[in-house]
Amino acid sequence: MKQPKKNVTVNPLRLSQPSGAALAFLGIKGCIPLWHGVQGCTAFAKILFIQHFREPMPFQTTALTQTSVVMGGEENIFEAVENIKKDARCLGILTTGVAETNGADMERMAREISRKFPGLPTAVVNTPDFEGTLETGWVKACRSALASFAKKRAMPRKLQCAVFAGPYVTPGEVEWISDAIVMYGLRSVIFPDLGDSLYGRLLKNDYYACASGGTTLEEIATLADSAFVISIGSSMKEIAGKFADGSGIPAEHFEHLSDVREIDRFFTLLGEKSGIEAPMKIVRQREHLMDAMLDAQFYFHGRTACVAGDHDFIKRWGAAMEGIGAKALRFSSIQDGECPFGDLENFKGFAEANGADLLIGNSHVADLADETGRAVVRAGIPVYDRFGETQSVRIGYEGLAKLYMDCANALMERPPLRAVPYKSTLQETLR
Amino acid sequence: MNLSAIRELYKEPDCSHNAKKEADACPRPTPGKAAGGCSFDGAYISLGPIADCAHVVHGPSGCIANTWNNRGSLSSGPSLFRTAFTTDLDNNDVVFGGEKKLFKAVRKIIDKHRPPAVFVYQTCVTAMIGDDIDALCKAVSEKTGTPVIPVDSPGFTGTKNFGNRLAGDAVLRHVIGTMEPATPHPFNVNLIGEFNIAGELWAMLPYFDELGIRLICSLSGDARYHQVAMMHRAQVNMMVCSRALLNVARSMKEKYGTPYFEGSFYGADNTSRALIKIAELMGDPALLGKTKQLCEREKERIAPSLENLRARLAGKKVLLYTGGVKSWSIVGALQELGMTVIATGTRKSTEEDKERIRGLMGDDATMISEGNPRKLLEVFRKQNADILMAGGRNQYTALKARIPFVDVNQERHLPFTGFNGHVRLAGAVADAIENPVFAMTREPSPFGGI
Ligand code: SF4
C-alpha cells in the first residue's frame, strides 16, 4: 500500500518504539526501564502511560544534555545505572532517537555494564523513535530480555505453559489467560506479565522504584523448561516460535483470541495438554456468546467498522468485527503490507471515504469520532478519557460477548442510518 | 359509547373479513390462544403518533406503562406525543370514580403544554366504574377552548384491530372536518395508516412535493392536529399497507365523496403503482404523465444497486409472517428481488388480501393463519427457507433457532418505503442471510453442549 509522502504528520496515530520497549520491561518484576535519551522523551511517555494505566511509571532516563551528547553519552548511562542499581532487580535499557543519532553502541554498553555491575542483569535494545511503533519496540525488548535473562532447558516442567503475549493484550486479559490455564490444572508463566504489574492493585509498599510485578527473573529462567509455548498476537509469533524451537518444545500460535474459532482452538489445546474436559463454566460461556452474537448481529449488518492502530490491534478487532458480519477496515499506524496507513488526519479521510459507522481505537480516535458524529469504541493505547480499559477483557467467549455488547451499544447510541426528518413545503401551506 | 354503537362498529361493511361470512368483521380473541394487544392498545397506537397533541390514558398505570414510546413512529417537530400521560387510578378512584381526577389532569396538561388538542383514552377499569369520558371531555373543552377528544377504547371490547377502528371512529366524529386549509391547492391526498415508522413517510414526501401533490395528513405518523382536522379536503385517500383505519376511508367516501384505494410503498413496483393510482384518481392527465415519468426515472436510478442485490438474493427463500396488507405488499417487493416467498402469514389478512396473495404466489401458496413459533419453525424447516421476516415478537423465535431474521413491523429502524427503501430492504435481507453468525452458531461446539 502506497501513501503519498507527507511532510507533516497531523495528530499521530503511531506511538513510539521506545515506549513499547519500556512497557515490555515493565512486565518483568523488579525491572527499571532506563531510557537512553533526553529526559523529555521519557517524561512524555511517562505521562501517556500514567494516564492510560492510572499507575505510577518507574521510568528512568540517562538525561542526555547538549554536552553529554557531544561526549557520546556513555558516561550518562554508567552514572544512571550507578544511581538506580539499588532499586532494581534488573535493567532494561532502551535507546531513543537522540541516542541512536548519536550512534550509541548498545552491545558494547551491555558488556561494560555486566563487567562494572556484575549483580545487575541487564537487557539492552535499540529502539529509535524514527522507525517502528509501540509494537515493534515491545517485540525488540522481549527478544533482548529473552536473550539476556532466559536459560537453556534444564528441568522439564510437565505442567508449565509459557505464554508470550503481545502489547495489545490488556493487563486484564493477561490475568484472564492465566486463570484459564490454571482452570485446566496447568501452570502458566506469562512473558511479559503486564497483568501482574499494571492491572492496578494496592500493594503493601507505598513506593516502587521498579516494576512492582511481572514475570520474575526466576520464571524467565524456567521458560525453556515449559511443556509448551503459546503465543498471542502476530507480533509474538516469530520470537515464540524461535524460542520453542531452540528449546525443543512445541509452540502454538494464536493471532488473537477475539473470534470463536481461535477461542475454540485455545480451549481445545488446553484440554489436550491437560487431559481435562472443558469445565462447565467454559461450555456455558460459549453458549452465551452464541446467543449474544445472534442477538447483537442486527446492529452490524451492512455496517462498516474502521479500526486504527498497530498491527496486532487492528488484526484482533478486525477479526472480531468480521465474525459478527460487519465490514472491517483496518488502518495501520505504520506501513504494513497492503494495509492503508498514516496519521489520524489520514484516518479521518479514510473513515469518511469508506462511510465508517463505527470507529475503534484509542482516545484520539474517539475524539475524531465525536467530531464526526460516528459511533466509537475505545480500546488500545492510550485510553485516557475512560476508566477500566486496563482491566477490560475482550477475549475468550465471555470477553467477546462483552465486546459485541459494547460495539452494539455504541452503534445504538449513534444510529448510523437514522432517517432525516423531511418537512414538506406543500404541507406547510395548510396553515 | 353504548353497546349498540360498538356493535355497529364491529360491522365494517367495506372490510372483506366480512365479505364471506356474515359475522362481525373483527373476530373475538380465543382465550389461551390470543397473542395480540387489546383494543385500547390498537386505538392508542393509531392516534398516539399525532405529534403535537397530548395523549392521556384514563386508567390504571398498567395500561400505558407497558406500551408507551416503544414504537418507531417519528416526528419532525413536536415531541409531546412521546410523553405518556395517565390518570394512574388508585383504589380510591376505583371506588369513587376517576372523573374528577381526569378533569384535573386534562386541565393541567392544557395549562402546562398548551397542545392544540388532547386525546383521552378510555380503558377497561374506567369503563367498568362508569366514568363518562364523553361528557367530561366536552366539559373540559368548553371550559378551556381546547378540543378534548374522547377515544372510547376499553381493552375488553376486542382486539387491537378493533381498537384501530375505535380510533378512526373518534377522529371521524370529533376531528375531521373541523378546520379548513389556509390556502387552496389543486391536488391533495391523505395517507391513512402511514405511521412514519423509522421515517418511512419522509422517504415518500419528497416525491409528493416534486409532483405538486399536497399531503394533507398522514394518519397518523408525524401528523399534527390541524392536518387531521383538514383531512376532508383531500381528493384522494390512500390506505397504506393497512386496513386498520379502513372505517375512516369508507366514511369519508360516504360523507365527502373522497375516493380511496389500498396501496403500498414497499417495493419499487408497488410504489410506482401507488403513486400512479393517486395521480389517476386526481383526474389530471398532466399530473399523471409527470408521475409516470418520475417513477421511470427512479426505477432507472436504483436499477444498478438492485441488480447487485438481486444477484445475492436470487433463489433465496423467505418465510414471511406479518399481518394484513403487508402480507401481500411485501411479497411483491421480495419477488421483485428474485426471491421466493414460500409462505406468508395471514392472521390479520382479509379474503381480499388472500386473493392477492394467491395471485402473487400461486394457488398452492402456503398461508399460515396461526403464528405460533412452533408452527413457524416447522414450516421454515420443511420448506428449507433462508430467512424469516416477521414482527419483533418473533425475533427471538428466529434467533434461538439460528435463523436469519428481518423485522418488517414497527420495531424496525430502517425505512423500507419507496425506491431507496426497496434497495434498503433488499440490503437488509441480503446482509441478514449472509451474516456469518448463523452458520457458525449452527456448528456443534467442540465441547459438547450446543
Ligand atoms: S385490556 Fe384493558 S386493562 Fe388491559 S391494557 Fe387493555 S385497556 Fe388496559
CSV table of N, CA, C and O in Angstrom, one decimal, chain A residues 133-229:
chain,number,residue,atom,x,y,z
A,133,THR,N,7.0,1.2,15.8
A,133,THR,CA,5.9,1.7,16.6
A,133,THR,C,6.0,1.0,18.0
A,133,THR,O,6.9,0.2,18.2
A,134,LEU,N,5.0,1.3,18.8
A,134,LEU,CA,5.0,0.7,20.1
A,134,LEU,C,5.2,-0.8,20.0
A,134,LEU,O,5.9,-1.4,20.8
A,135,GLU,N,4.5,-1.4,19.1
A,135,GLU,CA,4.5,-2.9,18.9
A,135,GLU,C,5.9,-3.4,18.6
A,135,GLU,O,6.4,-4.4,19.2
A,136,THR,N,6.6,-2.7,17.7
A,136,THR,CA,7.9,-3.2,17.3
A,136,THR,C,8.9,-3.0,18.5
A,136,THR,O,9.8,-3.9,18.7
A,137,GLY,N,8.7,-2.0,19.2
A,137,GLY,CA,9.6,-1.7,20.4
A,137,GLY,C,9.4,-2.8,21.4
A,137,GLY,O,10.3,-3.3,22.1
A,138,TRP,N,8.1,-3.2,21.6
A,138,TRP,CA,7.8,-4.3,22.6
A,138,TRP,C,8.5,-5.6,22.2
A,138,TRP,O,9.1,-6.2,23.0
A,139,VAL,N,8.4,-5.9,20.9
A,139,VAL,CA,8.9,-7.2,20.4
A,139,VAL,C,10.5,-7.2,20.6
A,139,VAL,O,11.1,-8.1,21.1
A,140,LYS,N,11.1,-6.0,20.3
A,140,LYS,CA,12.5,-6.0,20.4
A,140,LYS,C,13.0,-6.1,21.9
A,140,LYS,O,13.9,-6.8,22.1
A,141,ALA,N,12.2,-5.5,22.8
A,141,ALA,CA,12.6,-5.6,24.2
A,141,ALA,C,12.4,-7.0,24.6
A,141,ALA,O,13.2,-7.6,25.4
A,142,CYS,N,11.3,-7.7,24.2
A,142,CYS,CA,11.1,-9.1,24.6
A,142,CYS,C,12.3,-10.0,24.1
A,142,CYS,O,12.8,-10.8,24.8
A,143,ARG,N,12.6,-9.7,22.8
A,143,ARG,CA,13.7,-10.6,22.3
A,143,ARG,C,15.0,-10.4,23.1
A,143,ARG,O,15.7,-11.3,23.5
A,144,SER,N,15.3,-9.1,23.4
A,144,SER,CA,16.5,-8.8,24.1
A,144,SER,C,16.5,-9.4,25.6
A,144,SER,O,17.4,-10.0,26.1
A,145,ALA,N,15.3,-9.3,26.2
A,145,ALA,CA,15.2,-9.8,27.6
A,145,ALA,C,15.3,-11.3,27.6
A,145,ALA,O,15.9,-11.9,28.5
A,146,LEU,N,14.8,-12.0,26.6
A,146,LEU,CA,14.9,-13.4,26.5
A,146,LEU,C,16.4,-13.8,26.3
A,146,LEU,O,16.9,-14.7,27.0
A,147,ALA,N,17.0,-13.1,25.4
A,147,ALA,CA,18.5,-13.4,25.2
A,147,ALA,C,19.3,-13.2,26.4
A,147,ALA,O,20.2,-13.9,26.7
A,148,SER,N,18.9,-12.1,27.2
A,148,SER,CA,19.7,-11.8,28.4
A,148,SER,C,19.3,-12.6,29.6
A,148,SER,O,20.2,-12.9,30.4
A,149,PHE,N,18.1,-12.9,29.8
A,149,PHE,CA,17.6,-13.5,31.1
A,149,PHE,C,17.2,-15.0,31.0
A,149,PHE,O,17.2,-15.6,32.0
A,150,ALA,N,16.8,-15.4,29.8
A,150,ALA,CA,16.3,-16.8,29.8
A,150,ALA,C,17.5,-17.8,29.9
A,150,ALA,O,18.7,-17.4,29.6
A,151,LYS,N,17.2,-19.0,30.3
A,151,LYS,CA,18.3,-20.0,30.4
A,151,LYS,C,17.9,-21.2,29.5
A,151,LYS,O,16.8,-21.3,29.0
A,152,LYS,N,18.9,-22.1,29.3
A,152,LYS,CA,18.7,-23.3,28.5
A,152,LYS,C,17.7,-24.2,29.2
A,152,LYS,O,17.6,-24.2,30.4
A,153,ARG,N,17.1,-25.1,28.5
A,153,ARG,CA,16.2,-26.1,29.1
A,153,ARG,C,17.0,-27.0,30.0
A,153,ARG,O,18.0,-27.6,29.6
A,154,ALA,N,16.5,-27.1,31.2
A,154,ALA,CA,17.2,-27.9,32.2
A,154,ALA,C,16.3,-28.9,32.8
A,154,ALA,O,16.5,-30.1,32.6
A,155,MET,N,15.3,-28.5,33.6
A,155,MET,CA,14.4,-29.4,34.2
A,155,MET,C,13.0,-29.3,33.7
A,155,MET,O,12.3,-28.4,34.1
A,156,PRO,N,12.6,-30.2,32.8
A,156,PRO,CA,11.3,-30.0,32.2
A,156,PRO,C,10.2,-30.0,33.2
A,156,PRO,O,10.2,-30.7,34.2
A,157,ARG,N,9.3,-29.0,33.0
A,157,ARG,CA,8.1,-28.9,33.9
A,157,ARG,C,6.9,-29.3,33.1
A,157,ARG,O,6.4,-28.6,32.2
A,158,LYS,N,6.4,-30.5,33.4
A,158,LYS,CA,5.3,-31.1,32.6
A,158,LYS,C,4.1,-30.3,32.5
A,158,LYS,O,3.3,-30.3,31.5
A,159,LEU,N,3.8,-29.5,33.6
A,159,LEU,CA,2.5,-28.8,33.6
A,159,LEU,C,2.6,-27.3,33.3
A,159,LEU,O,1.7,-26.6,33.3
A,160,GLN,N,3.8,-26.9,32.9
A,160,GLN,CA,4.0,-25.5,32.7
A,160,GLN,C,3.8,-25.0,31.3
A,160,GLN,O,4.3,-25.7,30.3
A,161,CYS,N,3.0,-24.0,31.1
A,161,CYS,CA,2.8,-23.4,29.8
A,161,CYS,C,3.4,-22.0,29.8
A,161,CYS,O,3.1,-21.2,30.6
A,162,ALA,N,4.2,-21.8,28.8
A,162,ALA,CA,4.8,-20.4,28.6
A,162,ALA,C,3.9,-19.6,27.7
A,162,ALA,O,3.6,-20.1,26.6
A,163,VAL,N,3.5,-18.5,28.1
A,163,VAL,CA,2.7,-17.6,27.2
A,163,VAL,C,3.4,-16.4,26.8
A,163,VAL,O,3.9,-15.6,27.7
A,164,PHE,N,3.6,-16.2,25.5
A,164,PHE,CA,4.2,-14.9,25.0
A,164,PHE,C,3.1,-14.0,24.5
A,164,PHE,O,2.4,-14.4,23.6
A,165,ALA,N,2.9,-12.9,25.3
A,165,ALA,CA,1.7,-12.1,24.9
A,165,ALA,C,2.2,-10.8,24.3
A,165,ALA,O,3.1,-10.2,24.7
A,166,GLY,N,1.5,-10.3,23.3
A,166,GLY,CA,1.8,-9.1,22.6
A,166,GLY,C,1.3,-7.9,23.4
A,166,GLY,O,0.6,-8.0,24.4
A,167,PRO,N,1.7,-6.7,22.9
A,167,PRO,CA,1.4,-5.5,23.7
A,167,PRO,C,-0.1,-5.1,23.8
A,167,PRO,O,-0.5,-4.4,24.6
A,168,TYR,N,-0.9,-5.6,22.9
A,168,TYR,CA,-2.3,-5.2,22.9
A,168,TYR,C,-3.2,-6.3,23.5
A,168,TYR,O,-4.4,-6.4,23.3
A,169,VAL,N,-2.5,-7.1,24.4
A,169,VAL,CA,-3.3,-7.9,25.3
A,169,VAL,C,-3.3,-7.1,26.6
A,169,VAL,O,-2.3,-6.8,27.2
A,170,THR,N,-4.5,-6.7,27.1
A,170,THR,CA,-4.5,-5.8,28.2
A,170,THR,C,-4.1,-6.5,29.5
A,170,THR,O,-4.2,-7.8,29.5
A,171,PRO,N,-3.7,-5.8,30.5
A,171,PRO,CA,-3.4,-6.5,31.8
A,171,PRO,C,-4.6,-7.4,32.3
A,171,PRO,O,-4.4,-8.5,32.7
A,172,GLY,N,-5.8,-6.9,32.1
A,172,GLY,CA,-7.0,-7.7,32.4
A,172,GLY,C,-7.0,-9.0,31.6
A,172,GLY,O,-7.3,-10.1,32.2
A,173,GLU,N,-6.6,-8.9,30.4
A,173,GLU,CA,-6.7,-10.1,29.5
A,173,GLU,C,-5.5,-11.1,29.9
A,173,GLU,O,-5.7,-12.3,29.8
A,174,VAL,N,-4.4,-10.5,30.3
A,174,VAL,CA,-3.3,-11.4,30.7
A,174,VAL,C,-3.7,-12.2,31.9
A,174,VAL,O,-3.5,-13.4,32.0
A,175,GLU,N,-4.4,-11.5,32.9
A,175,GLU,CA,-4.9,-12.2,34.0
A,175,GLU,C,-5.9,-13.3,33.6
A,175,GLU,O,-5.9,-14.4,34.2
A,176,TRP,N,-6.8,-13.0,32.6
A,176,TRP,CA,-7.8,-14.0,32.2
A,176,TRP,C,-7.1,-15.2,31.6
A,176,TRP,O,-7.5,-16.3,31.9
A,177,ILE,N,-6.1,-15.0,30.8
A,177,ILE,CA,-5.3,-16.1,30.2
A,177,ILE,C,-4.7,-17.0,31.2
A,177,ILE,O,-4.9,-18.2,31.2
A,178,SER,N,-4.1,-16.3,32.2
A,178,SER,CA,-3.5,-17.1,33.3
A,178,SER,C,-4.6,-17.9,34.0
A,178,SER,O,-4.4,-19.1,34.3
A,179,ASP,N,-5.7,-17.3,34.3
A,179,ASP,CA,-6.8,-18.0,35.0
A,179,ASP,C,-7.3,-19.2,34.2
A,179,ASP,O,-7.6,-20.3,34.7
A,180,ALA,N,-7.4,-19.0,32.9
A,180,ALA,CA,-7.9,-20.1,32.0
A,180,ALA,C,-7.0,-21.3,32.1
A,180,ALA,O,-7.4,-22.4,32.2
A,181,ILE,N,-5.7,-21.0,32.1
A,181,ILE,CA,-4.7,-22.1,32.1
A,181,ILE,C,-4.7,-22.8,33.4
A,181,ILE,O,-4.7,-24.0,33.5
A,182,VAL,N,-4.9,-22.0,34.5
A,182,VAL,CA,-4.9,-22.6,35.8
A,182,VAL,C,-6.2,-23.5,36.0
A,182,VAL,O,-6.2,-24.5,36.6
A,183,MET,N,-7.3,-23.0,35.3
A,183,MET,CA,-8.5,-23.8,35.4
A,183,MET,C,-8.3,-25.2,34.9
A,183,MET,O,-9.0,-26.1,35.3
A,184,TYR,N,-7.4,-25.4,34.0
A,184,TYR,CA,-7.2,-26.7,33.4
A,184,TYR,C,-6.1,-27.4,34.2
A,184,TYR,O,-5.5,-28.4,33.7
A,185,GLY,N,-5.8,-26.9,35.4
A,185,GLY,CA,-4.8,-27.6,36.2
A,185,GLY,C,-3.4,-27.5,35.7
A,185,GLY,O,-2.5,-28.2,36.1
A,186,LEU,N,-3.1,-26.5,34.8
A,186,LEU,CA,-1.8,-26.2,34.4
A,186,LEU,C,-1.2,-25.0,35.1
A,186,LEU,O,-1.9,-24.3,35.8
A,187,ARG,N,0.1,-24.8,34.9
A,187,ARG,CA,0.7,-23.6,35.5
A,187,ARG,C,1.1,-22.7,34.3
A,187,ARG,O,1.6,-23.1,33.3
A,188,SER,N,0.9,-21.4,34.5
A,188,SER,CA,1.3,-20.5,33.4
A,188,SER,C,2.4,-19.6,33.8
A,188,SER,O,2.5,-19.1,34.9
A,189,VAL,N,3.3,-19.4,32.9
A,189,VAL,CA,4.3,-18.3,33.0
A,189,VAL,C,4.1,-17.3,31.8
A,189,VAL,O,4.2,-17.7,30.7
A,190,ILE,N,3.6,-16.2,32.2
A,190,ILE,CA,3.3,-15.2,31.1
A,190,ILE,C,4.5,-14.2,30.9
A,190,ILE,O,5.0,-13.7,31.9
A,191,PHE,N,4.9,-14.1,29.7
A,191,PHE,CA,6.0,-13.2,29.5
A,191,PHE,C,5.7,-12.2,28.3
A,191,PHE,O,5.3,-12.7,27.2
A,192,PRO,N,5.8,-10.9,28.5
A,192,PRO,CA,5.9,-10.2,29.8
A,192,PRO,C,4.6,-10.2,30.4
A,192,PRO,O,3.6,-10.2,29.8
A,193,ASP,N,4.6,-10.1,31.8
A,193,ASP,CA,3.3,-10.2,32.5
A,193,ASP,C,2.8,-8.8,32.9
A,193,ASP,O,3.1,-8.4,34.1
A,194,LEU,N,2.1,-8.2,32.1
A,194,LEU,CA,1.6,-6.8,32.4
A,194,LEU,C,0.4,-7.0,33.4
A,194,LEU,O,0.1,-6.0,34.1
A,195,GLY,N,-0.2,-8.2,33.4
A,195,GLY,CA,-1.3,-8.4,34.4
A,195,GLY,C,-0.8,-8.2,35.8
A,195,GLY,O,-1.5,-7.5,36.6
A,196,ASP,N,0.3,-8.8,36.1
A,196,ASP,CA,0.8,-8.8,37.5
A,196,ASP,C,1.3,-7.4,37.8
A,196,ASP,O,1.2,-6.9,38.9
A,197,SER,N,1.8,-6.7,36.8
A,197,SER,CA,2.4,-5.4,37.2
A,197,SER,C,1.5,-4.2,37.0
A,197,SER,O,1.6,-3.2,37.7
A,198,LEU,N,0.6,-4.2,36.0
A,198,LEU,CA,-0.1,-3.0,35.7
A,198,LEU,C,-1.7,-3.1,35.8
A,198,LEU,O,-2.4,-2.2,35.4
A,199,TYR,N,-2.2,-4.2,36.4
A,199,TYR,CA,-3.6,-4.4,36.5
A,199,TYR,C,-4.2,-3.3,37.4
A,199,TYR,O,-5.3,-2.9,37.2
A,200,GLY,N,-3.4,-2.8,38.3
A,200,GLY,CA,-3.9,-1.8,39.2
A,200,GLY,C,-4.3,-2.4,40.5
A,200,GLY,O,-5.4,-2.7,40.8
A,201,ARG,N,-3.3,-2.6,41.4
A,201,ARG,CA,-3.6,-3.2,42.7
A,201,ARG,C,-2.9,-2.4,43.8
A,201,ARG,O,-1.8,-1.9,43.5
A,202,LEU,N,-3.5,-2.2,44.9
A,202,LEU,CA,-2.9,-1.5,46.0
A,202,LEU,C,-2.0,-2.5,46.8
A,202,LEU,O,-2.5,-3.5,47.3
A,203,LEU,N,-0.7,-2.2,46.9
A,203,LEU,CA,0.2,-3.1,47.5
A,203,LEU,C,0.7,-2.6,48.8
A,203,LEU,O,0.4,-1.5,49.3
A,204,LYS,N,1.5,-3.5,49.5
A,204,LYS,CA,2.0,-3.2,50.8
A,204,LYS,C,2.9,-1.9,50.8
A,204,LYS,O,2.6,-1.0,51.6
A,205,ASN,N,3.9,-1.9,50.0
A,205,ASN,CA,4.7,-0.8,49.9
A,205,ASN,C,4.1,0.4,49.3
A,205,ASN,O,3.2,0.2,48.4
A,206,ASP,N,4.4,1.6,49.8
A,206,ASP,CA,3.8,2.7,49.2
A,206,ASP,C,4.6,3.3,48.0
A,206,ASP,O,4.1,4.2,47.3
A,207,TYR,N,5.7,2.8,47.8
A,207,TYR,CA,6.5,3.3,46.6
A,207,TYR,C,7.3,2.2,46.0
A,207,TYR,O,8.0,1.4,46.7
A,208,TYR,N,7.2,2.1,44.7
A,208,TYR,CA,8.1,1.2,44.0
A,208,TYR,C,8.9,1.9,43.0
A,208,TYR,O,8.3,2.6,42.1
A,209,ALA,N,10.2,1.7,43.0
A,209,ALA,CA,11.1,2.4,42.1
A,209,ALA,C,11.3,1.6,40.8
A,209,ALA,O,11.9,2.0,39.9
A,210,CYS,N,10.7,0.3,40.9
A,210,CYS,CA,10.9,-0.5,39.7
A,210,CYS,C,9.5,-1.2,39.5
A,210,CYS,O,8.6,-0.9,40.2
A,211,ALA,N,9.4,-2.1,38.4
A,211,ALA,CA,8.2,-2.7,38.2
A,211,ALA,C,7.7,-3.5,39.4
A,211,ALA,O,8.5,-4.4,39.8
A,212,SER,N,6.5,-3.2,39.9
A,212,SER,CA,6.1,-3.9,41.1
A,212,SER,C,5.7,-5.3,40.9
A,212,SER,O,5.5,-6.1,41.9
A,213,GLY,N,5.4,-5.7,39.7
A,213,GLY,CA,5.0,-7.0,39.4
A,213,GLY,C,5.6,-7.4,38.1
A,213,GLY,O,6.4,-6.7,37.5
A,214,GLY,N,5.1,-8.6,37.6
A,214,GLY,CA,5.6,-9.0,36.3
A,214,GLY,C,6.2,-10.4,36.4
A,214,GLY,O,6.2,-11.0,37.4
A,215,THR,N,6.7,-10.9,35.2
A,215,THR,CA,7.4,-12.2,35.2
A,215,THR,C,8.7,-12.0,36.0
A,215,THR,O,9.4,-11.0,35.8
A,216,THR,N,8.9,-12.9,37.0
A,216,THR,CA,10.2,-12.8,37.7
A,216,THR,C,11.4,-13.3,36.9
A,216,THR,O,11.2,-14.1,36.0
A,217,LEU,N,12.5,-12.9,37.3
A,217,LEU,CA,13.7,-13.4,36.6
A,217,LEU,C,13.8,-14.9,36.7
A,217,LEU,O,14.2,-15.6,35.7
A,218,GLU,N,13.4,-15.4,37.8
A,218,GLU,CA,13.5,-16.9,38.1
A,218,GLU,C,12.5,-17.6,37.1
A,218,GLU,O,12.8,-18.6,36.5
A,219,GLU,N,11.3,-17.0,36.9
A,219,GLU,CA,10.4,-17.6,36.0
A,219,GLU,C,10.9,-17.5,34.6
A,219,GLU,O,10.8,-18.5,33.8
A,220,ILE,N,11.5,-16.4,34.2
A,220,ILE,CA,12.0,-16.3,32.9
A,220,ILE,C,13.1,-17.4,32.6
A,220,ILE,O,13.2,-18.0,31.6
A,221,ALA,N,13.9,-17.6,33.7
A,221,ALA,CA,14.9,-18.7,33.6
A,221,ALA,C,14.3,-20.0,33.4
A,221,ALA,O,15.0,-20.9,32.8
A,222,THR,N,13.0,-20.2,33.8
A,222,THR,CA,12.4,-21.6,33.6
A,222,THR,C,11.6,-21.7,32.3
A,222,THR,O,10.9,-22.7,32.1
A,223,LEU,N,11.5,-20.6,31.6
A,223,LEU,CA,10.6,-20.6,30.4
A,223,LEU,C,10.9,-21.8,29.5
A,223,LEU,O,10.0,-22.4,29.0
A,224,ALA,N,12.2,-22.1,29.3
A,224,ALA,CA,12.5,-23.2,28.4
A,224,ALA,C,12.2,-24.5,29.0
A,224,ALA,O,12.2,-25.5,28.2
A,225,ASP,N,11.9,-24.6,30.3
A,225,ASP,CA,11.5,-25.9,30.9
A,225,ASP,C,10.0,-26.2,30.7
A,225,ASP,O,9.6,-27.3,31.0
A,226,SER,N,9.3,-25.2,30.1
A,226,SER,CA,7.9,-25.4,29.9
A,226,SER,C,7.5,-26.6,29.0
A,226,SER,O,8.4,-27.0,28.2
A,227,ALA,N,6.3,-27.1,29.2
A,227,ALA,CA,5.9,-28.2,28.3
A,227,ALA,C,5.5,-27.7,26.9
A,227,ALA,O,5.7,-28.4,25.9
A,228,PHE,N,5.0,-26.5,26.8
A,228,PHE,CA,4.7,-26.0,25.5
A,228,PHE,C,4.6,-24.5,25.6
A,228,PHE,O,4.5,-23.9,26.7
A,229,VAL,N,4.6,-23.8,24.4
A,229,VAL,CA,4.6,-22.4,24.3
A,229,VAL,C,3.3,-21.9,23.6
A,229,VAL,O,2.9,-22.6,22.6
